[in-house]
Amino acid sequence: MSRFFREGDSDSDASTDSSSSDDEREVLPTTRGVIRRDFAYPSDDEVEEKRVVKAHKDRKYEELKMLIRKTRNARNVKDFSALYDHFEELCKGFEKMKPILRRQNLPIPRFYVRYLVELEDFVQETWKDKDAKKTLSKVNQNGLNRLHQRVKKHAEGHTEPSLDLLAAVKEFRENPDPVGYESPEEEEKPEDEAPGAESGDEDEAPKPKAKAQKDVDSDSDEWSSDTDSTTSESSIDLGEQQMEELRKYFLKKEFRDDLPDEKKKKKEKRDDKQRRKKISIVSEDEEEEGWTEVGKKDEKVVLFPPKTEITIELFIEKFNEIMAVRGRKTTNRKQHVRTLQELYNIAEEKKFGGGVLVKVLFSIVSALFELSVSISDSMDFQTWHKALAAIINLTDLLIESGVHLSIGITEEDENLTDPEKPYKVNGSILLSIQRLDTELTKILQNADCHSTDYIDKLKGEKDLCGLIDKVHSFVDERLDSGLFEKAEICKIYMLRIDHLYYKYADTIELPNGVTAHALMEKLCKQIYALDDEKRLRQRAMLCHVYFLALHDEWHRARDLMLMSHLQAIVDHSDVSTQILYNRTICQLGLCAFRHGFIREAHQGLSEIQNTQRAKELLAQGIAMRQHDRTVEQEKLERSRQVPYHMHINVELMECVYLICSMLLEIPHMASHEFELRKRLLSRSFHYQLKQNEKSSLVGPPENTREHVVAASRAMLAGDWKKCRDFIVNEKMNGKVWNLFRNSDTVKKMVIQRIQEESLRTYLLMYSTVYTTVSLTKLAALFELEEKHVHSIISKMIISEELSATLDEPTGCVMMHRVEPSRLQLLALHLTDKLHQLAEQNEQVIEPRGAGGRGYNGPGTWFSNRGGDRGDDKKKQQFQGGRGGDQRGKGNVWGGGSSRGGHQQGRRGGHEGGRPRN
Amino acid sequence: MALGKVYVGGLPDDATSKEIAGESCQGLLTGLVTAEEERLEITNCFATARSEPVLDDESAQPTNNQNEEVKQQEMLDMLRKFRNMNIDYELVGFYQVHPFGACFNQDLVDSLNEYQTSFKDGVVLIYDPVKTRQGQLSLKAYRLSVAALDLCAKGDWSPEAVKAVSLTYETMFEELPITIKNSRLTNVMIAELALAPGKVPEKTAAHLELGTKRSLEKCVRTMMSNIDEMNKSIGAFTKYTSEKQRHDANIFNMTQKREVENEQRKQRGEPPISFDDIKRLKGPTLQTKNGMLESFLASADTEALAEFCTKVTGENIAKLFLAEAIAIDKRDTKDRSTSSVSGR
């Protein structure tokens, strides 16, 4: 593996690497003859390098030189703070260069050492010069102080055998360079590049070579100093350039002499290295480790110095050190996770006990969560899986070891080391699971719901359920230990419920003996008991209702819903609860339909269906028409979307709603045919009907909507068979009826309802044609039992829909035709007009739009006005109001910009109820 | 000066025969004013010729005028004849026939205005043939109140003017109490009629008959048209008030602005700008033909009709109860007689 490959592994260096290799390609053909002019320094005026050089090293050198030049400038003006900064940079640069130097077996660059010495001298000088120090500004003084310490430390910090900075400095002090000296750089042989990976314990590798290196160094120094001394007089005349060349000439010659010797040594070294490599491979237990090291600083490559005994204290110290960099910009998150993983492995190996393991594992989990930067972006599914595995691991560990993991324990109270006492760790597994859950939701939201990819991801949900189950039982066993806060416990219950409520009982895997119903009930009750804030209680209740409705327990579901009084308070709760409420209402409506409670079903579904924005209200799609939303709002809305597998089928819902409307509305229409003011039970149904009427040519129905409309027409004509055929046929089977679990009974119910309602419509429409109808005939016509027909007609007579009497002996219905007399009709018209007049009169007293005048009298005077209309009015108000609220609710999700719409909706609702103001 | 009573001496005899045609017949009243007893005595009347339909055509104008002239001539002729016959020939008003007593319309107001300006104590006598046919004589005497007369003279029925004199539909007309005084001969005849058993109609239960269905229908119908009218005028009024408000606010703002400006001009020593142009701004007008008059008339009409309705329906209900009671009574007596028979 070459150097480039190795570097290619670490992402950060990838770009520079490729560019450097480009450089190389360019440089390599240029031979010694080419003169490369670099930049000039104040002291080392011009640099000439007449060799083929390694570009990487070169660049590093240039960087360093650049920095040195900067520091020199700073030094000249005595700007110590700037000087300090530059020095810091320089140190870093040197740090970066070190691996290269080491790899190529280069000594510390001469110019660097010289610079260090100069700087040290300068600092020492200034340090000693008390007067000068006093004159410095505060910032500069500070810089000086720091510099003073740093310089010393820097030299001492690098005492590795190959790159002993201290020694180099010392040596340099002994025989300093003359002015105009340029550091020697060894020519390199291609063989120098060892064809193998260098492991972390390379430190010792260059040892045998070091001596030779030093010799070379000192030799060259000697030589150069010699030449310098000999040519010192002439140097003034000679161009520095020439001098340099001269020096190099000597150098190279010397070098060449040395070469064979050197080669031999290198060979030795290589063998040595290969041997070492084998060992290192064996020692490497994870492949990861091998490539994590490259891009990192030395401290991270090896977590612990290889030969030190890793004690628990040392371990924790290291752990804290690593954790300290968490979240910083400079930290590579992936790296961070790997390091923690490594730590975990060490801890496991050394058997440090549960406390440490839990702590490290918990940190791993949080680090995994932190991998993705922003909250709104979804996690990578792979990472999610890793996090899931980590949490499962953590749970197992917690169950086994009995470590106390709680957010009640502060960082100070943690007990990681002492095996005598129970281990205590700060953190919450429940919150992690919750995070995991939300991440999964996000992943599912972002996945294409029609692809197999979605199914794959959905499988994660099952694993998550398993985990939640496990943790739930774990928490249940330790309820009294005080480890978990109430809110936390509620959360795990809620999570459990969240993953239960929308599934059918027979698809939920449960330990034997526990039914899903019992479990659901238990969970909800626990939340009712534990939850202090109302939100979770509401949610739990809604989920419970949803679950019951899904399982056809209509009465229980309805009772629970009514007992909760959620209809009244849901407007004040948060958006996600409102969504859940909408979902529940819909499910409840569907349940009512399955049980044949058409009116209830209609009521439930109309709240959502009448708004034209069913999808939006159920969070199953985003409204397109609100263009004025900002990006954030849209993002927020997106984040609220219900994952696809939890969707309620909107088309099914619409169809059910329309069928309900048909069953209710058609007889209603028939009975109020001649009424002046038409009251609509469901607006959207009427809209559909009207659309159908308008079209000049009515073809055979295509979609479910058209089917229902066609059926309605048939019913209005009293043709129940046609109506049935429109509702129950192959097409509708596929689209609607097969989506019910007990489709046969539902179909049977619907057909029966169609028969009954058709009978009613028929009687209402055609009662004028008959004077008497025999029950037997009606029964035959509508294929109903005579008894049933009898009961229906009786009901109609009681509710005064039909003015007729039943004649028992002959089994006939005798119609009474009672039409209002002319005078009565006139009187009715007159009352209508009078009412209009009264309204107009009120307007004279209180003009419209001047509500702010503080005159609200007439409203109270006329509160009982129009008693005959009172009832329907109330009904209208109720429906309109609800509708308005619903619309409003939807708009709230849209965010602030649609506030106006919300208000309008509300006002619309009011106006529906009360015509004035 | 208002007279306390109107004494009606003789009935307009021909009225009864003519109203059957369903046309409004009308005539003139003659009589005398007795100042000391503060009463107006109507002693005689004569019908004017049925008015020819007034043609709207431009070409028909001469014939219209001609008709009018003929009428005038006839009236004067009649009065002269009265004088010759030594009957009271002083014109004190006119009479009109209106079913349900709903007489209030533009024509009536115009005529009353005319009469009252020429003759101070002029009245209109309204005769309701419908009620009379049901066996009740209905006569009502009205005159315009002083305030209304003023407004008529000015021809200004704008809401402000009406408000200034605090006129309402109730105070627009003054109803005068009527005392009927028959001549001696008539009294004798009535007494004779009462005594002669053969001449009294045999059908005793006539007063129990309802027989009001048609008239009620008609009444409601007219009421409806009146209410439509009122609706219209109320709508116009609402519009007017809102416009008026806006206008007032506008004026107020402008005057204030002008005042401030004038203040500044004063300080600068310039002559102030007058408020004339602001005052000259026209306010909105009520979008009806005759201002508030129409709504007043409609209201008064409706009131009369409603009064008729309540009266009739009240009577009818009483009649129904009566009839029921009688029926029960009859059955009871029958039962008793049969039982007594069986008892024998």
Coordinates of C-alpha atoms in Angstrom, one line a residue, chain B:
Chain B
M1 CA -108.6 74.5 15.5
A2 CA -109.7 71.0 15.7
L3 CA -113.2 69.8 16.0
G4 CA -114.0 67.3 18.6
K5 CA -116.5 65.3 16.7
V6 CA -117.8 64.6 13.3
Y7 CA -121.5 64.4 13.0
V8 CA -122.6 62.4 10.1
G9 CA -126.0 63.2 9.1
G10 CA -126.8 61.2 6.1
L11 CA -125.1 58.2 4.7
P12 CA -123.6 58.3 1.3
D13 CA -126.4 56.1 0.0
D14 CA -125.0 55.3 -3.3
A15 CA -121.7 54.1 -1.9
T16 CA -123.0 50.7 -0.9
S17 CA -124.2 50.0 -4.3
K18 CA -121.1 51.1 -6.0
E19 CA -118.3 49.5 -4.0
I20 CA -119.5 46.2 -5.1
A21 CA -117.9 46.8 -8.4
G22 CA -114.6 46.8 -6.5
E23 CA -113.6 50.2 -7.6
S24 CA -112.9 53.0 -5.3
C25 CA -115.8 55.3 -5.5
Q26 CA -115.7 58.6 -4.0
G27 CA -117.7 61.7 -3.4
L28 CA -117.9 65.0 -1.7
L29 CA -119.3 65.8 1.7
T30 CA -121.2 68.8 2.6
G31 CA -122.2 70.1 6.0
L32 CA -121.5 72.8 8.4
V33 CA -119.1 73.7 11.2
T34 CA -120.6 74.7 14.4
A35 CA -117.9 76.6 16.2
E36 CA -119.5 76.8 19.6
E37 CA -120.0 73.1 20.0
E38 CA -116.7 72.4 18.3
R39 CA -118.0 69.9 15.9
L40 CA -118.2 69.3 12.2
E41 CA -121.6 68.2 10.9
I42 CA -121.7 66.3 7.7
T43 CA -125.2 66.5 6.5
N44 CA -125.1 65.4 2.9
C45 CA -122.9 64.0 0.3
F46 CA -122.9 63.4 -3.4
A47 CA -120.8 61.1 -5.5
T48 CA -118.5 62.5 -8.1
A49 CA -118.5 60.9 -11.5
R50 CA -116.3 57.9 -11.9
S51 CA -113.0 59.3 -12.7
E52 CA -111.9 58.6 -16.2
P53 CA -108.7 56.7 -16.4
V54 CA -105.9 59.2 -16.6
L55 CA -104.0 58.6 -19.8
D56 CA -100.3 59.0 -19.7
D57 CA -99.9 59.8 -23.3
E58 CA -98.7 63.2 -24.3
S59 CA -101.5 63.4 -26.8
A60 CA -104.0 62.5 -24.1
Q61 CA -103.1 65.6 -22.1
P62 CA -105.9 67.7 -23.6
T63 CA -108.6 65.1 -22.9
N64 CA -107.3 64.7 -19.4
N65 CA -107.6 68.4 -18.8
Q66 CA -111.0 68.2 -20.4
N67 CA -112.1 65.5 -18.0
E68 CA -110.9 67.4 -15.1
E69 CA -112.8 70.5 -16.2
V70 CA -116.0 68.5 -16.7
K71 CA -115.6 67.1 -13.2
Q72 CA -115.1 70.5 -11.7
Q73 CA -118.1 71.7 -13.6
E74 CA -120.2 68.9 -12.3
M75 CA -119.2 69.5 -8.8
L76 CA -120.0 73.2 -8.9
D77 CA -123.3 72.4 -10.6
M78 CA -124.2 70.0 -7.8
L79 CA -123.3 72.5 -5.1
R80 CA -125.5 75.1 -6.8
K81 CA -128.4 72.7 -6.9
F82 CA -127.9 72.0 -3.2
R83 CA -128.0 75.6 -2.5
N84 CA -131.2 75.9 -4.5
M85 CA -132.7 73.1 -2.5
N86 CA -131.6 74.8 0.7
I87 CA -129.3 72.0 1.7
D88 CA -126.0 72.7 3.3
Y89 CA -123.8 73.4 0.5
E90 CA -120.6 74.0 2.3
L91 CA -117.9 71.6 1.2
V92 CA -116.4 69.9 4.3
G93 CA -114.5 67.1 2.8
F94 CA -114.7 64.0 0.8
Y95 CA -115.4 60.4 1.3
Q96 CA -113.7 57.3 -0.1
V97 CA -114.4 53.6 -0.2
H98 CA -111.6 51.4 0.8
P99 CA -111.8 47.8 1.7
F100 CA -110.4 47.0 5.2
G101 CA -110.1 50.7 5.8
A102 CA -106.6 50.6 4.3
C103 CA -107.0 53.9 2.7
F104 CA -103.6 55.4 3.1
N105 CA -102.0 56.3 -0.2
Q106 CA -100.4 59.1 -2.0
D107 CA -103.7 60.2 -3.6
L108 CA -105.4 60.5 -0.2
V109 CA -102.6 62.6 1.2
D110 CA -102.7 64.9 -1.8
S111 CA -106.4 65.4 -1.8
L112 CA -106.5 65.9 2.0
N113 CA -103.7 68.4 1.6
E114 CA -105.7 70.2 -1.0
Y115 CA -108.9 70.2 1.0
Q116 CA -107.3 71.2 4.2
T117 CA -105.5 74.1 2.7
S118 CA -108.6 75.5 1.1
F119 CA -110.9 74.5 3.9
K120 CA -109.3 74.3 7.3
D121 CA -111.5 71.6 8.8
G122 CA -111.6 69.3 5.9
V123 CA -111.8 65.6 6.7
V124 CA -111.9 62.3 4.8
L125 CA -114.5 59.8 5.6
I126 CA -113.4 56.2 4.9
Y127 CA -116.0 53.6 4.4
D128 CA -115.2 50.0 4.5
P129 CA -117.5 47.9 2.3
V130 CA -116.1 44.6 3.4
K131 CA -117.0 45.1 7.0
T132 CA -120.3 46.5 6.2
R133 CA -121.1 43.4 4.2
Q134 CA -120.3 41.4 7.3
G135 CA -122.9 43.3 9.1
Q136 CA -120.8 46.0 10.7
L137 CA -120.8 49.5 9.7
S138 CA -117.2 50.8 9.5
L139 CA -116.7 54.5 9.1
K140 CA -113.6 56.4 9.9
A141 CA -112.7 60.1 9.7
Y142 CA -109.2 61.2 9.2
R143 CA -107.4 64.4 8.7
L144 CA -103.7 65.3 8.3
S145 CA -102.1 66.5 11.5
V146 CA -100.7 70.0 11.6
A147 CA -97.1 68.9 11.3
A148 CA -97.9 66.6 8.4
L149 CA -99.7 69.4 6.7
D150 CA -96.7 71.6 7.1
L151 CA -94.5 69.0 5.5
C152 CA -97.0 68.6 2.7
A153 CA -97.0 72.2 2.0
K154 CA -93.3 72.2 1.9
G155 CA -93.2 69.0 0.0
D156 CA -90.2 68.0 2.0
W157 CA -90.4 64.5 3.5
S158 CA -86.7 64.0 4.1
P159 CA -85.7 62.1 7.2
E160 CA -84.3 65.2 8.9
A161 CA -87.4 67.2 8.3
V162 CA -89.6 64.4 9.5
K163 CA -87.5 64.0 12.6
A164 CA -87.5 67.7 13.3
V165 CA -91.3 67.7 13.7
S166 CA -91.2 64.3 15.3
L167 CA -93.7 62.8 13.0
T168 CA -94.4 59.1 12.9
Y169 CA -96.8 57.1 10.9
E170 CA -99.1 57.1 14.0
T171 CA -99.2 60.9 14.4
M172 CA -99.4 61.7 10.7
F173 CA -103.1 61.3 10.6
E174 CA -105.6 62.3 13.2
E175 CA -108.6 60.1 13.6
L176 CA -111.7 61.8 14.6
P177 CA -114.4 60.2 16.6
I178 CA -117.7 59.8 14.8
T179 CA -121.1 60.0 16.1
I180 CA -123.9 59.0 13.8
K181 CA -127.1 60.8 14.0
N182 CA -130.0 59.5 12.0
S183 CA -132.8 61.6 10.9
R184 CA -136.1 61.2 12.8
L185 CA -137.7 59.4 9.9
T186 CA -134.9 56.9 9.8
N187 CA -135.2 56.3 13.5
V188 CA -138.9 55.6 13.1
M189 CA -138.2 53.1 10.3
I190 CA -135.6 51.3 12.3
A191 CA -137.9 51.0 15.2
E192 CA -140.6 49.7 13.0
L193 CA -138.3 47.2 11.4
A194 CA -137.3 46.0 14.8
L195 CA -140.9 45.5 15.8
A196 CA -142.0 43.8 12.7
P197 CA -141.2 40.1 13.1
G198 CA -141.8 39.1 9.5
K199 CA -139.3 41.5 8.2
V200 CA -136.3 40.3 10.3
P201 CA -134.4 37.6 8.5
E202 CA -135.2 34.1 9.6
K203 CA -131.7 32.9 9.7
T204 CA -130.7 33.5 13.2
A205 CA -127.3 32.0 13.0
A206 CA -126.0 34.5 10.5
H207 CA -123.7 36.1 13.0
L208 CA -122.1 32.7 13.6
E209 CA -121.0 32.4 10.0
L210 CA -117.3 32.9 9.4
G211 CA -117.3 33.7 5.8
T212 CA -114.1 35.6 6.0
K213 CA -111.8 33.4 4.1
R214 CA -111.7 35.4 0.9
S215 CA -111.4 38.7 2.6
L216 CA -108.7 37.5 4.9
E217 CA -106.8 36.2 1.9
K218 CA -107.1 39.6 0.3
C219 CA -106.1 41.3 3.4
V220 CA -102.9 39.2 3.8
R221 CA -102.1 39.8 0.2
T222 CA -102.3 43.5 0.5
M223 CA -100.4 43.3 3.7
M224 CA -97.7 41.5 1.9
S225 CA -97.4 44.0 -0.8
N226 CA -97.2 46.7 1.8
I227 CA -94.5 44.9 3.6
D228 CA -92.6 44.5 0.4
E229 CA -92.8 48.2 0.1
M230 CA -91.6 48.7 3.6
N231 CA -88.8 46.3 3.0
K232 CA -87.7 48.4 0.1
S233 CA -87.9 51.6 1.9
I234 CA -86.1 50.3 4.9
G235 CA -83.3 49.1 2.7
A236 CA -83.1 52.5 1.2
F237 CA -83.1 54.0 4.6
T238 CA -80.3 51.8 5.9
K239 CA -78.3 52.7 2.9
Y240 CA -79.1 56.3 3.5
T241 CA -78.0 56.2 7.1
S242 CA -74.7 54.6 6.3
E243 CA -74.0 57.1 3.6
K244 CA -75.1 59.9 5.8
Q245 CA -72.7 58.7 8.5
R246 CA -69.9 58.6 6.1
H247 CA -70.8 62.0 4.8
D248 CA -71.0 63.5 8.2
A249 CA -67.6 62.1 9.2
N250 CA -66.2 63.4 6.0
I251 CA -67.6 66.9 6.6
F252 CA -66.4 66.8 10.2
N253 CA -62.9 65.9 9.1
M254 CA -62.8 68.6 6.4
T255 CA -64.1 71.3 8.8
Q256 CA -61.5 70.3 11.3
K257 CA -58.8 70.4 8.8
R258 CA -60.0 73.8 7.5
E259 CA -60.1 75.1 11.1
V260 CA -56.5 74.1 11.7
E261 CA -55.6 75.7 8.4
N262 CA -57.4 78.9 9.2
E263 CA -55.7 79.0 12.6
Q264 CA -52.3 78.9 10.8
R265 CA -53.4 81.4 8.3
K266 CA -54.5 83.7 11.1
Q267 CA -51.1 83.5 12.6
R268 CA -49.6 84.3 9.3
G269 CA -51.9 87.2 8.9
E270 CA -53.8 85.8 5.9
P271 CA -57.5 85.9 5.5
P272 CA -59.2 82.6 6.5
I273 CA -60.8 80.4 3.9
S274 CA -64.5 80.2 4.3
F275 CA -66.4 77.0 5.0
D276 CA -68.7 77.6 2.2
D277 CA -67.4 74.9 -0.1
I278 CA -67.7 72.3 2.6
K279 CA -71.2 73.4 3.5
R280 CA -72.1 73.2 -0.2
L281 CA -71.2 69.5 -0.3
K282 CA -74.4 67.6 -0.8
G283 CA -75.4 65.0 1.6
P284 CA -77.0 61.8 0.4
T285 CA -80.7 61.6 -0.3
L286 CA -83.1 58.9 0.5
Q287 CA -83.6 56.9 -2.6
T288 CA -87.4 56.8 -2.5
K289 CA -90.0 58.8 -4.4
N290 CA -91.3 60.8 -1.5
G291 CA -88.9 60.5 1.3
M292 CA -90.3 59.0 4.4
L293 CA -93.9 59.5 3.3
E294 CA -94.0 56.2 1.5
S295 CA -92.9 54.2 4.4
F296 CA -95.3 56.1 6.6
L297 CA -98.2 55.3 4.3
A298 CA -97.2 51.7 4.0
S299 CA -96.9 51.4 7.8
A300 CA -100.3 53.0 8.3
D301 CA -101.8 50.8 5.8
T302 CA -100.3 47.7 7.3
E303 CA -101.5 48.8 10.7
A304 CA -105.0 49.1 9.4
L305 CA -104.9 45.8 7.7
A306 CA -103.4 44.1 10.8
E307 CA -106.1 45.6 12.9
F308 CA -108.7 44.2 10.6
C309 CA -107.0 40.8 10.7
T310 CA -106.8 40.6 14.4
K311 CA -110.3 41.8 14.8
V312 CA -111.7 39.3 12.3
T313 CA -109.6 36.4 13.5
G314 CA -110.5 37.2 17.1
E315 CA -114.1 37.3 16.3
N316 CA -113.8 34.1 14.3
I317 CA -112.2 32.3 17.2
A318 CA -115.0 33.5 19.4
K319 CA -117.5 32.4 16.9
L320 CA -115.9 29.0 16.7
F321 CA -116.1 28.6 20.4
L322 CA -119.7 29.7 20.4
A323 CA -120.6 27.3 17.7
E324 CA -118.9 24.5 19.5
A325 CA -120.7 25.3 22.7
I326 CA -124.0 25.4 20.9
A327 CA -123.3 22.2 19.2
I328 CA -122.4 20.5 22.5
D329 CA -125.4 22.0 24.1
K330 CA -127.6 20.8 21.3
R331 CA -126.2 17.3 21.5
D332 CA -126.7 17.2 25.2
T333 CA -130.3 18.2 24.9
K334 CA -130.8 15.7 22.2
D335 CA -129.3 13.0 24.4
R336 CA -131.4 14.0 27.2
S337 CA -134.6 13.9 25.1
T338 CA -133.7 10.5 23.8
S339 CA -132.9 9.2 27.2
S340 CA -136.1 10.5 28.5
V341 CA -137.9 8.8 25.7
S342 CA -136.2 5.5 26.5
G343 CA -136.9 6.1 30.1
R344 CA -140.5 6.2 29.3

